[in-house]
Amino acid sequence: MKLAWKYVQFYRLRSMVFVGILSLTFALPFISEKISQSLVDNVNRRTDSTPVLITTRSGKIRQTLNSLFFVGNHDEHELPYGKVEEISEESGLMIPMLIRHTTKQGPLVATEIDYFYFRDSEVAEGNLFAIPGDIVIGSLVAESFGVKIGDQVKLQSNDIYDITKSAPLKLTVTGILAPTGSPDDHALFTSLKTIWILEGFLHSHADQDPYKEESEEGATTYSKSLPIKQEITEDNLLDFHYHSSIEELPVTHMVFQGDSHKDEVLLMDAVNLDGDLMAFRPRDAMEGVVNIILRVEQFIKTYHLFWSLCTLMMIAMIFGLIIQYRKEEFSILISLGASKNLLVLNITQLIAIYTGLATVFAVIWFYSVNYLLKAYLP
Amino acid sequence: MIEVRQLSFSYGTKRILDIDALEIPTGKIVLIRGPSGSGKTTLLMLLRGILQPSSGAIHVLGHDLTAMNDRQRRTLRLKEIGSIFQQPALLPYLTVKENLCINQFLGDKSFPDPTDHTLVDELGVKPLLKRYPSELSGGEIQRVSLIRPFIHRPKLIIADEPTNHLDSDHRAYFVNLLKDYQNEYNTSLIVSHDESLIPHCDLVLNFKEISP
């Protein structure tokens, strides 16, 4: 074993390349299966726990990815907060969501407190948001960005081309959610009111108002661009006010969990009759995606089988070449007193060392991918 | 003492070597000469026990090689015979020290530590012990390969064209080494075309090509 190990040590670069190729060959089928299985599990777990999704009419997959996984482009479609209740009065839990903003730390999800009960989400530290300006962050947001309770997070509107938009609002982190292994871990949550404030539907005016004008008749008027307060505090909380009815304020999605299956079916029927809205089961919408993932996995497995065969043939050829290359060395060793068995043992040990190292690295690859999947899969 | 009787070696139907009788007394330096294909190298391999004769008897250092099994012949090779090759024959992935005690890797646990060997000191190899062959100059490689067979003080040195890769200085040193070795220990058997070795040898054997 010592002679074989000396060989590996001396030719460390070529040994590393060899071990690298071998370890990937060993690890890839397990890694690809793990990735696809995690993706499928992740999608199924999320869609299974979301009975009905109500959105404006557009691609169901995109809407599901938007609302459940917080990924994809956020379109401009929106539905009025009170619209669904106008259409259907089936009994169940209706959770409005407004997802069209992102922060440096992750997607910003505006919703109601019920969302956390619906998802069985608990705060690990602090409290859920209570007043506009409070923000609760997912466990991975806290971990990745080192955000703590009491820290202030700046949120900006996505409309970067709008030069008249309000300045960034400072929001205060009041709670950190316990890890859930779901897309919630990557997101930041706030109340709908906060986002409505952010979007200018609710606002408060700065104390020193340079845009205030007095007419000749003594009436007070304001210019079109009102300076807006940069931070929501307990002192200025009551200053924020509506300029329209709350029923008309926008959300992007509604999640519905009926008291019974019948309630959900009736709601879907009622909503789908409306020309602007649609209601569907996310599981059905994502079934095609899941099938594609499974097919890709099957393809990768088949592809990997051929690749493994090619790699093994290549490795056999490399060992053949190594033996050929070392023929003179072996003949010297035999002249010195080595038996042929010893040389066969030497080659076997070399293969065992490479295979052993490759197996160790394959396990490391696998667990690294597993860790990354757990940490970063939305 | 080396004794060969009625020795014959063939590859298939092709006769390579025929020796009726050969006796080499202990303590002699013997040069074997002859044209290519006359069986010189084959004789060395037979004497080392790497090849088995087609017929006849070989006695080396009191051992009947034809009566020994592979393991016994290997042990004889490892412990009692020192080999010198046409090329330096150092393993590139072992340090100089490890190359000098290569027999340890091949199973001879009693092989001495070369660090304090006189030759290692005399030839200035000591500072090179931790280096790899690729880090040595041509002269240093020659010195290391020259002393390797002498480290464990074998009873028989078998050399195949040993001066091929040596410059004149190292050739002279090699001759002195053989003579010292002869005085101190035992027999040397050299296959070489190098005529400059003739005056230093006790016995010169001329091999002839075997007629088909």
Coordinates of C-alpha atoms in Angstrom, one line a residue:
Chain A
M1 CA 0.0 0.0 0.0
K2 CA 2.9 2.3 0.8
L3 CA 4.3 2.2 -2.7
A4 CA 0.9 2.9 -4.3
W5 CA 0.3 5.7 -1.8
K6 CA 3.7 7.2 -2.6
Y7 CA 2.7 7.1 -6.3
V8 CA -0.6 9.0 -5.6
Q9 CA 1.2 11.5 -3.5
F10 CA 3.9 12.3 -6.1
Y11 CA 1.5 12.5 -9.0
R12 CA -1.0 14.5 -7.0
L13 CA -2.3 16.7 -9.8
R14 CA -3.1 13.8 -12.1
S15 CA -4.4 11.8 -9.2
M16 CA -6.7 14.7 -8.2
V17 CA -8.1 15.0 -11.8
F18 CA -8.6 11.3 -11.8
V19 CA -10.3 11.2 -8.4
G20 CA -12.4 14.3 -9.5
I21 CA -13.7 12.6 -12.6
L22 CA -14.3 9.3 -10.8
S23 CA -16.1 11.0 -7.8
L24 CA -18.4 13.0 -10.2
T25 CA -19.2 9.8 -12.0
F26 CA -20.1 8.2 -8.7
A27 CA -22.0 11.2 -7.3
L28 CA -23.9 12.5 -10.3
P29 CA -26.7 9.9 -10.4
F30 CA -27.4 10.4 -6.7
I31 CA -27.1 14.2 -7.1
S32 CA -29.4 14.4 -10.0
E33 CA -32.0 12.2 -8.3
K34 CA -31.7 14.3 -5.1
I35 CA -32.1 17.6 -7.0
S36 CA -35.1 16.4 -9.0
Q37 CA -36.7 14.8 -5.9
S38 CA -36.1 17.9 -3.8
L39 CA -37.6 20.0 -6.5
V40 CA -40.6 17.8 -6.9
D41 CA -41.1 17.5 -3.1
N42 CA -40.7 21.2 -2.8
V43 CA -43.2 22.0 -5.4
N44 CA -45.7 19.3 -4.2
R45 CA -45.4 20.3 -0.6
R46 CA -46.1 23.9 -1.4
T47 CA -48.9 23.3 -3.9
D48 CA -50.5 20.7 -1.7
S49 CA -50.7 23.1 1.2
T50 CA -52.3 25.8 -1.0
P51 CA -55.8 24.6 -1.9
V52 CA -57.0 27.4 -4.2
L53 CA -55.3 30.3 -5.8
I54 CA -57.2 33.3 -7.2
T55 CA -55.4 35.6 -9.6
T56 CA -56.1 37.7 -12.6
R57 CA -56.3 35.8 -15.9
S58 CA -52.9 34.8 -17.2
G59 CA -50.5 31.8 -17.1
K60 CA -51.4 29.6 -14.2
I61 CA -47.8 28.3 -13.8
R62 CA -46.4 31.8 -13.8
Q63 CA -49.0 32.9 -11.3
T64 CA -48.3 29.9 -9.1
L65 CA -44.5 30.5 -9.2
N66 CA -45.2 34.1 -8.4
S67 CA -47.5 33.6 -5.5
L68 CA -46.3 30.4 -3.9
F69 CA -42.6 30.4 -4.7
F70 CA -42.1 34.2 -5.0
V71 CA -40.1 33.8 -8.2
G72 CA -40.5 35.0 -11.7
N73 CA -41.5 38.4 -13.1
H74 CA -44.2 40.2 -11.3
D75 CA -46.6 41.5 -13.8
E76 CA -48.8 44.5 -13.5
H77 CA -52.0 42.5 -13.1
E78 CA -53.8 43.1 -9.9
L79 CA -57.2 42.6 -8.4
P80 CA -59.1 44.8 -6.0
Y81 CA -58.9 43.6 -2.5
G82 CA -62.7 43.3 -2.1
K83 CA -63.5 41.8 -5.5
V84 CA -63.5 38.1 -4.6
E85 CA -65.8 38.6 -1.7
E86 CA -68.2 40.3 -4.1
I87 CA -68.2 37.3 -6.4
S88 CA -68.4 34.5 -3.9
E89 CA -69.3 34.2 -0.4
E90 CA -68.2 30.6 0.3
S91 CA -67.0 30.1 3.8
G92 CA -63.3 29.6 4.4
L93 CA -60.1 31.4 4.9
M94 CA -59.2 34.0 2.4
I95 CA -55.7 35.4 2.5
P96 CA -54.8 38.3 0.2
M97 CA -51.2 38.7 -1.0
L98 CA -49.4 41.4 -2.8
I99 CA -46.2 40.3 -4.3
R100 CA -44.5 42.7 -6.7
H101 CA -41.7 44.2 -4.7
T102 CA -38.2 42.9 -4.0
T103 CA -35.6 44.0 -1.6
K104 CA -31.9 43.5 -1.6
Q105 CA -32.5 40.7 0.9
G106 CA -35.3 38.9 -1.0
P107 CA -38.8 39.1 -2.3
L108 CA -41.2 41.2 -0.3
V109 CA -44.5 39.6 0.5
A110 CA -47.4 41.7 1.7
T111 CA -50.2 39.7 3.4
E112 CA -52.2 39.4 6.5
I113 CA -51.4 37.8 9.8
D114 CA -53.6 34.8 8.9
Y115 CA -51.0 33.8 6.3
F116 CA -48.6 32.6 9.1
Y117 CA -51.4 30.6 10.8
F118 CA -52.3 29.1 7.4
R119 CA -48.7 28.1 6.7
D120 CA -48.1 26.9 10.3
S121 CA -45.3 29.4 10.5
E122 CA -44.0 30.6 13.8
V123 CA -41.7 33.3 14.9
A124 CA -38.4 32.1 16.3
E125 CA -37.5 35.6 17.6
G126 CA -39.6 38.7 18.2
N127 CA -43.1 39.2 17.0
L128 CA -45.2 39.2 13.8
F129 CA -45.8 42.5 12.2
A130 CA -48.4 44.6 14.1
I131 CA -48.4 48.0 12.6
P132 CA -47.5 49.4 9.2
G133 CA -43.7 49.6 9.0
D134 CA -43.1 46.3 10.8
I135 CA -41.5 43.6 8.9
V136 CA -40.9 39.9 9.6
I137 CA -38.1 38.1 7.8
G138 CA -37.6 34.5 6.8
S139 CA -34.9 32.5 8.7
L140 CA -32.5 32.4 5.7
V141 CA -32.8 36.1 5.1
A142 CA -31.7 36.6 8.7
E143 CA -28.9 34.1 8.4
S144 CA -27.6 35.2 5.0
F145 CA -27.8 39.0 5.5
G146 CA -27.2 39.0 9.3
V147 CA -30.4 41.0 9.8
K148 CA -31.5 41.3 13.4
I149 CA -34.6 42.4 15.2
G150 CA -34.7 46.2 15.4
D151 CA -32.6 46.6 12.2
Q152 CA -34.1 48.8 9.6
V153 CA -34.6 47.5 6.1
K154 CA -35.0 49.9 3.2
L155 CA -37.7 49.0 0.7
Q156 CA -38.1 50.5 -2.7
S157 CA -40.7 50.4 -5.3
N158 CA -39.9 48.2 -8.3
D159 CA -40.7 51.1 -10.7
I160 CA -37.2 52.4 -11.0
Y161 CA -38.1 54.5 -14.0
D162 CA -40.6 56.5 -12.0
I163 CA -38.6 59.6 -11.0
T164 CA -41.6 61.0 -9.1
K165 CA -41.7 57.9 -6.8
S166 CA -41.4 58.3 -3.1
A167 CA -38.1 57.9 -1.4
P168 CA -37.2 54.5 0.2
L169 CA -39.3 53.7 3.2
K170 CA -37.4 52.4 6.3
L171 CA -39.1 49.4 7.9
T172 CA -38.2 47.9 11.2
V173 CA -37.6 44.2 11.6
T174 CA -39.9 42.9 14.4
G175 CA -39.6 39.2 14.0
I176 CA -37.6 36.3 12.5
L177 CA -39.5 33.3 11.4
A178 CA -38.5 29.8 12.4
P179 CA -37.1 27.8 9.5
T180 CA -39.8 26.0 7.5
G181 CA -37.9 24.6 4.6
S182 CA -40.2 26.5 2.2
P183 CA -39.9 29.6 0.1
D184 CA -41.0 31.6 3.2
D185 CA -37.5 31.2 4.5
H186 CA -36.1 33.4 1.7
A187 CA -38.8 36.1 1.9
L188 CA -39.6 39.2 3.9
F189 CA -43.2 39.7 5.1
T190 CA -45.1 42.8 5.9
S191 CA -48.6 44.0 6.1
L192 CA -50.7 45.0 3.1
K193 CA -51.0 48.5 4.6
T194 CA -47.2 48.8 4.5
I195 CA -47.1 48.1 0.8
W196 CA -50.0 50.3 0.1
I197 CA -48.1 53.0 1.8
L198 CA -45.0 52.1 -0.2
E199 CA -47.1 52.4 -3.4
G200 CA -48.6 55.7 -2.4
F201 CA -52.1 54.5 -1.8
L202 CA -51.7 55.4 1.9
H203 CA -49.4 58.2 2.9
S204 CA -48.5 60.8 5.4
H205 CA -47.1 64.2 4.6
A206 CA -43.8 65.6 5.9
D207 CA -44.0 68.2 8.7
Q208 CA -42.0 70.9 6.8
D209 CA -44.0 71.0 3.6
P210 CA -42.4 73.2 1.0
Y211 CA -45.2 72.4 -1.5
K212 CA -47.9 73.9 0.7
E213 CA -49.5 76.9 -1.1
E214 CA -52.2 79.3 0.1
S215 CA -54.6 80.6 -2.4
E216 CA -55.9 84.2 -2.5
E217 CA -59.1 83.0 -0.9
G218 CA -57.1 81.5 2.0
A219 CA -57.7 77.9 0.9
T220 CA -54.7 75.5 1.4
T221 CA -53.7 73.5 -1.6
Y222 CA -50.7 71.1 -2.2
S223 CA -48.6 70.6 -5.3
K224 CA -48.8 67.3 -7.1
S225 CA -45.6 65.9 -5.6
L226 CA -46.1 65.6 -2.0
P227 CA -43.0 64.9 0.1
I228 CA -43.6 61.7 2.0
K229 CA -42.4 60.7 5.4
Q230 CA -39.4 58.3 5.2
E231 CA -40.1 56.2 8.2
I232 CA -43.3 54.8 9.8
T233 CA -43.2 55.4 13.5
E234 CA -45.7 55.1 16.3
D235 CA -45.9 58.9 16.3
N236 CA -46.7 59.3 12.6
L237 CA -48.7 56.1 12.2
L238 CA -52.0 57.8 12.5
D239 CA -51.0 60.3 9.8
F240 CA -51.1 57.7 7.1
H241 CA -54.5 57.9 5.4
Y242 CA -56.4 56.5 2.4
H243 CA -57.3 58.4 -0.7
S244 CA -59.6 55.6 -1.9
S245 CA -61.8 52.8 -0.6
I246 CA -59.9 49.9 1.0
E247 CA -62.0 47.5 -1.2
E248 CA -60.5 49.0 -4.2
L249 CA -56.9 48.7 -3.1
P250 CA -54.8 46.2 -5.1
V251 CA -53.6 42.7 -4.2
T252 CA -52.0 40.3 -6.7
H253 CA -53.2 37.0 -5.4
M254 CA -55.7 35.5 -3.0
V255 CA -55.2 32.2 -1.3
F256 CA -58.4 30.4 -0.4
Q257 CA -58.9 27.4 2.0
G258 CA -62.5 26.5 2.1
D259 CA -64.1 25.0 5.1
S260 CA -65.0 22.1 2.9
H261 CA -64.0 20.8 -0.5
K262 CA -67.4 21.9 -1.7
D263 CA -66.7 25.5 -0.7
E264 CA -63.6 25.4 -2.7
V265 CA -65.3 24.0 -5.8
L266 CA -68.1 26.5 -5.6
L267 CA -65.7 29.4 -5.2
M268 CA -63.6 28.2 -8.2
D269 CA -66.8 27.9 -10.3
A270 CA -68.0 31.4 -9.3
V271 CA -64.6 33.1 -9.8
N272 CA -63.9 31.4 -13.1
L273 CA -67.2 32.7 -14.4
D274 CA -65.8 36.2 -14.0
G275 CA -64.1 37.5 -17.0
D276 CA -61.1 39.0 -15.3
L277 CA -60.2 36.5 -12.6
M278 CA -59.4 32.8 -12.4
A279 CA -59.3 30.4 -9.5
F280 CA -57.4 27.1 -9.7
R281 CA -55.6 24.4 -7.7
P282 CA -51.9 25.1 -7.8
R283 CA -51.2 21.3 -7.6
D284 CA -53.0 20.9 -11.0
A285 CA -51.2 23.9 -12.5
M286 CA -47.8 22.6 -11.5
E287 CA -48.4 19.0 -12.4
G288 CA -47.0 19.6 -15.9
V289 CA -43.9 21.2 -14.4
V290 CA -43.4 18.2 -12.0
N291 CA -43.8 15.8 -14.9
I292 CA -41.1 17.7 -16.9
I293 CA -38.8 17.6 -13.9
L294 CA -39.3 13.8 -13.6
R295 CA -38.8 13.4 -17.3
V296 CA -35.6 15.4 -17.2
E297 CA -34.4 13.3 -14.3
Q298 CA -35.2 10.1 -16.3
F299 CA -33.2 11.5 -19.2
I300 CA -30.3 12.4 -17.0
K301 CA -30.3 8.9 -15.5
T302 CA -30.2 7.3 -19.0
Y303 CA -27.6 9.8 -20.1
H304 CA -25.6 9.1 -17.0
L305 CA -25.7 5.3 -17.6
F306 CA -24.0 5.8 -21.0
W307 CA -21.6 8.4 -19.5
S308 CA -20.7 6.0 -16.7
L309 CA -19.9 3.2 -19.2
C310 CA -17.8 5.6 -21.3
T311 CA -16.0 6.8 -18.1
L312 CA -15.4 3.3 -16.9
M313 CA -14.0 2.3 -20.3
M314 CA -11.8 5.4 -20.3
I315 CA -10.6 4.6 -16.8
A316 CA -9.8 1.1 -17.9
M317 CA -7.9 2.5 -20.8
I318 CA -6.0 5.0 -18.5
F319 CA -5.0 2.1 -16.2
G320 CA -3.9 0.1 -19.3
L321 CA -1.7 3.1 -20.3
I322 CA -0.4 3.5 -16.8
I323 CA 0.6 -0.2 -16.7
Q324 CA 2.2 0.2 -20.1
Y325 CA 4.0 3.4 -19.1
R326 CA 5.3 1.7 -15.9
K327 CA 6.3 -1.6 -17.7
E328 CA 10.0 -0.8 -17.3
E329 CA 9.6 0.2 -13.7
F330 CA 7.8 -3.1 -13.0
S331 CA 10.5 -5.1 -14.7
I332 CA 13.1 -3.3 -12.5
L333 CA 11.1 -4.1 -9.4
I334 CA 10.9 -7.8 -10.5
S335 CA 14.7 -7.8 -11.0
L336 CA 15.1 -6.4 -7.5
G337 CA 12.9 -9.0 -5.9
A338 CA 9.3 -8.1 -6.3
S339 CA 6.8 -10.8 -7.2
K340 CA 4.3 -10.4 -9.9
N341 CA 1.6 -10.7 -7.3
L342 CA 3.1 -7.7 -5.5
L343 CA 2.8 -5.7 -8.7
V344 CA -0.7 -6.8 -9.3
L345 CA -1.4 -5.9 -5.6
N346 CA 0.3 -2.5 -6.2
I347 CA -2.1 -1.7 -9.1
T348 CA -5.1 -3.0 -7.2
Q349 CA -4.1 -0.8 -4.3
L350 CA -3.8 2.2 -6.6
I351 CA -7.3 1.5 -7.9
A352 CA -8.5 1.0 -4.4
I353 CA -7.0 4.4 -3.3
Y354 CA -8.5 6.2 -6.2
T355 CA -11.9 4.5 -5.8
G356 CA -11.8 5.2 -2.0
L357 CA -10.9 8.8 -2.4
A358 CA -13.5 9.2 -5.2
T359 CA -16.1 7.6 -3.0
V360 CA -15.3 10.0 -0.1
F361 CA -15.4 13.0 -2.5
A362 CA -18.7 11.7 -4.0
V363 CA -20.2 11.6 -0.6
I364 CA -18.9 15.2 0.0
W365 CA -20.4 16.3 -3.3
F366 CA -23.7 14.7 -2.5
Y367 CA -23.9 16.3 1.0
S368 CA -22.8 19.6 -0.3
V369 CA -25.5 19.6 -2.9
N370 CA -27.9 18.4 -0.3
Y371 CA -26.9 21.3 2.0
L372 CA -27.2 23.8 -0.9
L373 CA -30.6 22.5 -1.8
K374 CA -31.8 22.8 1.8
A375 CA -30.4 26.3 2.1
Y376 CA -31.3 27.8 -1.2
L377 CA -34.1 25.9 -2.8
P378 CA -37.0 28.3 -2.9
Chain B
M1 CA 30.1 -19.6 -5.9
I2 CA 28.0 -19.8 -9.1
E3 CA 27.7 -23.2 -10.8
V4 CA 25.8 -24.0 -14.0
R5 CA 25.5 -27.5 -15.5
Q6 CA 24.0 -28.6 -18.7
L7 CA 22.0 -25.4 -18.8
S8 CA 19.6 -24.8 -21.7
F9 CA 17.0 -22.1 -22.2
S10 CA 14.5 -21.8 -25.1
Y11 CA 11.6 -19.6 -26.0
G12 CA 9.2 -22.0 -27.6
T13 CA 11.4 -23.8 -30.2
K14 CA 14.0 -21.1 -30.3
R15 CA 17.1 -22.0 -28.3
I16 CA 18.5 -18.9 -26.6
L17 CA 21.2 -20.3 -24.3
D18 CA 23.2 -23.4 -24.0
I19 CA 25.9 -23.8 -21.4
D20 CA 27.6 -27.2 -20.7
A21 CA 29.4 -26.1 -17.5
L22 CA 30.3 -22.8 -15.9
E23 CA 31.9 -22.2 -12.5
I24 CA 32.5 -18.8 -11.1
P25 CA 34.4 -18.9 -7.8
T26 CA 33.5 -16.5 -5.0
G27 CA 35.2 -13.2 -4.8
K28 CA 35.8 -12.7 -8.5
I29 CA 34.9 -9.9 -10.9
V30 CA 33.6 -11.6 -14.1
L31 CA 33.0 -9.9 -17.4
I32 CA 30.6 -11.5 -19.9
R33 CA 31.0 -10.3 -23.5
G34 CA 29.4 -11.4 -26.7
P35 CA 27.2 -10.3 -29.6
S36 CA 23.6 -9.4 -29.2
G37 CA 21.4 -12.5 -29.0
S38 CA 24.1 -14.6 -27.5
G39 CA 22.1 -15.1 -24.3
K40 CA 24.1 -12.8 -21.9
T41 CA 21.1 -11.0 -20.5
T42 CA 19.1 -14.3 -20.4
L43 CA 21.9 -15.8 -18.2
L44 CA 21.7 -12.9 -15.8
M45 CA 17.9 -13.4 -15.5
L46 CA 18.4 -17.1 -15.0
L47 CA 21.0 -16.4 -12.3
R48 CA 18.6 -14.0 -10.6
G49 CA 15.9 -16.7 -10.7
I50 CA 13.5 -14.5 -12.8
L51 CA 13.6 -17.1 -15.6
Q52 CA 13.5 -20.9 -15.1
P53 CA 15.9 -22.9 -17.3
S54 CA 14.4 -25.4 -19.8
S55 CA 16.8 -27.9 -18.5
G56 CA 20.0 -28.1 -16.4
A57 CA 21.0 -27.0 -13.0
I58 CA 21.9 -23.6 -11.6
H59 CA 23.5 -23.1 -8.2
V60 CA 23.8 -19.6 -6.9
L61 CA 25.4 -18.8 -3.5
G62 CA 24.9 -22.3 -2.5
H63 CA 21.2 -22.4 -3.5
D64 CA 19.8 -24.8 -6.2
L65 CA 17.6 -22.4 -8.1
T66 CA 15.8 -25.1 -10.0
A67 CA 14.7 -26.6 -6.7
M68 CA 13.5 -23.4 -5.2
N69 CA 10.0 -22.0 -5.5
D70 CA 9.2 -18.5 -6.7
R71 CA 9.0 -17.1 -3.3
Q72 CA 12.4 -18.5 -2.3
R73 CA 14.0 -17.2 -5.5
R74 CA 12.4 -13.8 -4.9
T75 CA 13.8 -13.7 -1.3
L76 CA 17.3 -14.7 -2.6
R77 CA 17.1 -11.9 -5.2
L78 CA 15.9 -9.4 -2.6
K79 CA 18.4 -10.2 0.2
E80 CA 21.5 -11.6 -1.4
I81 CA 21.8 -10.1 -4.9
G82 CA 22.4 -6.5 -5.9
S83 CA 21.3 -5.5 -9.4
I84 CA 22.7 -2.7 -11.6
F85 CA 20.8 -1.8 -14.7
Q86 CA 21.6 -0.2 -18.1
Q87 CA 19.7 2.9 -17.0
P88 CA 19.7 4.6 -13.6
A89 CA 16.4 3.0 -12.8
L90 CA 15.3 5.2 -9.9
L91 CA 11.6 5.4 -9.3
P92 CA 10.5 9.0 -9.9
Y93 CA 7.9 9.0 -7.2
L94 CA 10.2 7.9 -4.4
T95 CA 12.8 10.1 -2.7
V96 CA 16.5 9.3 -3.0
K97 CA 16.4 7.7 0.4
E98 CA 13.4 5.6 -0.5
N99 CA 15.0 4.6 -3.7
L100 CA 18.1 3.5 -1.9
C101 CA 16.0 1.3 0.4
I102 CA 13.5 0.2 -2.3
N103 CA 13.9 -3.4 -1.1
Q104 CA 12.0 -2.4 2.1
F105 CA 9.0 -1.6 0.0
L106 CA 9.3 -5.0 -1.7
G107 CA 9.2 -6.9 1.5
D108 CA 12.7 -6.9 3.0
K109 CA 12.0 -5.4 6.4
S110 CA 15.6 -6.0 7.5
F111 CA 17.0 -3.8 4.8
P112 CA 19.4 -1.3 6.4
D113 CA 18.7 2.4 6.7
P114 CA 20.9 4.0 4.0
T115 CA 21.4 7.3 5.9
D116 CA 24.5 6.3 7.7
H117 CA 26.0 4.1 5.0
T118 CA 29.6 4.9 4.1
L119 CA 29.0 5.2 0.4
V120 CA 26.2 7.7 1.0
D121 CA 28.6 9.9 2.8
E122 CA 31.5 9.3 0.4
L123 CA 29.6 10.2 -2.7
G124 CA 28.0 13.2 -1.3
V125 CA 24.5 11.7 -1.5
K126 CA 23.5 12.5 2.1
P127 CA 22.2 16.0 1.3
L128 CA 20.1 14.5 -1.6
L129 CA 18.3 11.9 0.5
K130 CA 15.0 13.9 0.7
R131 CA 15.0 14.9 -2.9
Y132 CA 13.2 13.3 -5.8
P133 CA 15.1 12.0 -8.8
S134 CA 13.5 14.8 -10.9
E135 CA 15.3 17.3 -8.6
L136 CA 18.8 15.8 -9.2
S137 CA 21.4 16.5 -11.8
G138 CA 22.5 13.8 -14.2
G139 CA 25.7 13.2 -12.2
E140 CA 23.8 13.0 -8.9
I141 CA 21.4 10.4 -10.5
Q142 CA 24.4 8.4 -11.6
R143 CA 25.9 8.4 -8.1
V144 CA 22.7 7.4 -6.5
S145 CA 22.0 4.5 -8.9
L146 CA 25.7 3.3 -8.5
I147 CA 25.5 2.9 -4.7
R148 CA 22.0 1.5 -4.5
P149 CA 22.9 -2.2 -5.1
F150 CA 25.7 -2.0 -2.5
I151 CA 23.7 -0.6 0.4
H152 CA 22.6 -4.0 1.8
R153 CA 26.0 -5.6 1.1
P154 CA 24.8 -8.4 -1.1
K155 CA 26.9 -11.5 -1.8
L156 CA 26.5 -11.2 -5.5
I157 CA 26.3 -8.1 -7.8
I158 CA 24.8 -8.7 -11.2
A159 CA 25.2 -5.8 -13.6
D160 CA 23.8 -5.4 -17.1
E161 CA 25.7 -2.9 -19.2
P162 CA 26.4 -0.8 -16.0
T163 CA 28.7 1.7 -17.6
N164 CA 26.4 2.7 -20.4
H165 CA 25.0 5.7 -18.7
L166 CA 28.2 6.7 -16.7
D167 CA 30.6 9.4 -17.6
S168 CA 34.4 8.7 -17.3
D169 CA 34.6 9.9 -13.7
H170 CA 31.8 7.7 -12.5
R171 CA 33.0 4.8 -14.6
A172 CA 36.3 4.9 -12.7
Y173 CA 34.5 5.2 -9.5
F174 CA 32.3 2.2 -10.4
V175 CA 35.5 0.1 -11.0
N176 CA 36.9 1.1 -7.6
L177 CA 33.6 0.3 -6.0
L178 CA 33.6 -3.2 -7.5
K179 CA 37.1 -3.8 -6.3
D180 CA 36.4 -2.6 -2.8
Y181 CA 33.3 -4.7 -2.8
Q182 CA 35.3 -7.7 -4.1
N183 CA 37.8 -7.3 -1.2
E184 CA 35.2 -6.7 1.4
Y185 CA 32.5 -9.1 0.2
N186 CA 32.0 -11.1 -2.8
T187 CA 31.4 -11.8 -6.5
S188 CA 30.4 -9.4 -9.3
L189 CA 29.0 -10.6 -12.7
I190 CA 29.0 -7.9 -15.4
V191 CA 27.6 -8.1 -18.9
S192 CA 29.2 -5.3 -20.9
H193 CA 30.5 -4.3 -24.3
D194 CA 32.8 -1.9 -22.5
E195 CA 36.4 -3.1 -23.2
S196 CA 37.8 -0.7 -20.7
L197 CA 36.5 -3.0 -18.0
I198 CA 38.6 -6.0 -19.1
P199 CA 41.8 -5.1 -17.3
H200 CA 39.8 -4.8 -14.0
C201 CA 38.1 -8.2 -14.3
D202 CA 39.4 -11.5 -13.0
L203 CA 37.7 -13.5 -15.7
V204 CA 36.3 -12.7 -19.1
L205 CA 33.7 -15.0 -20.7
N206 CA 33.0 -14.6 -24.4
F207 CA 29.6 -15.8 -25.5
K208 CA 28.9 -16.8 -29.0
E209 CA 25.7 -16.6 -30.9
I210 CA 23.9 -19.9 -30.9
S211 CA 23.7 -21.4 -34.4
P212 CA 20.1 -22.4 -35.2

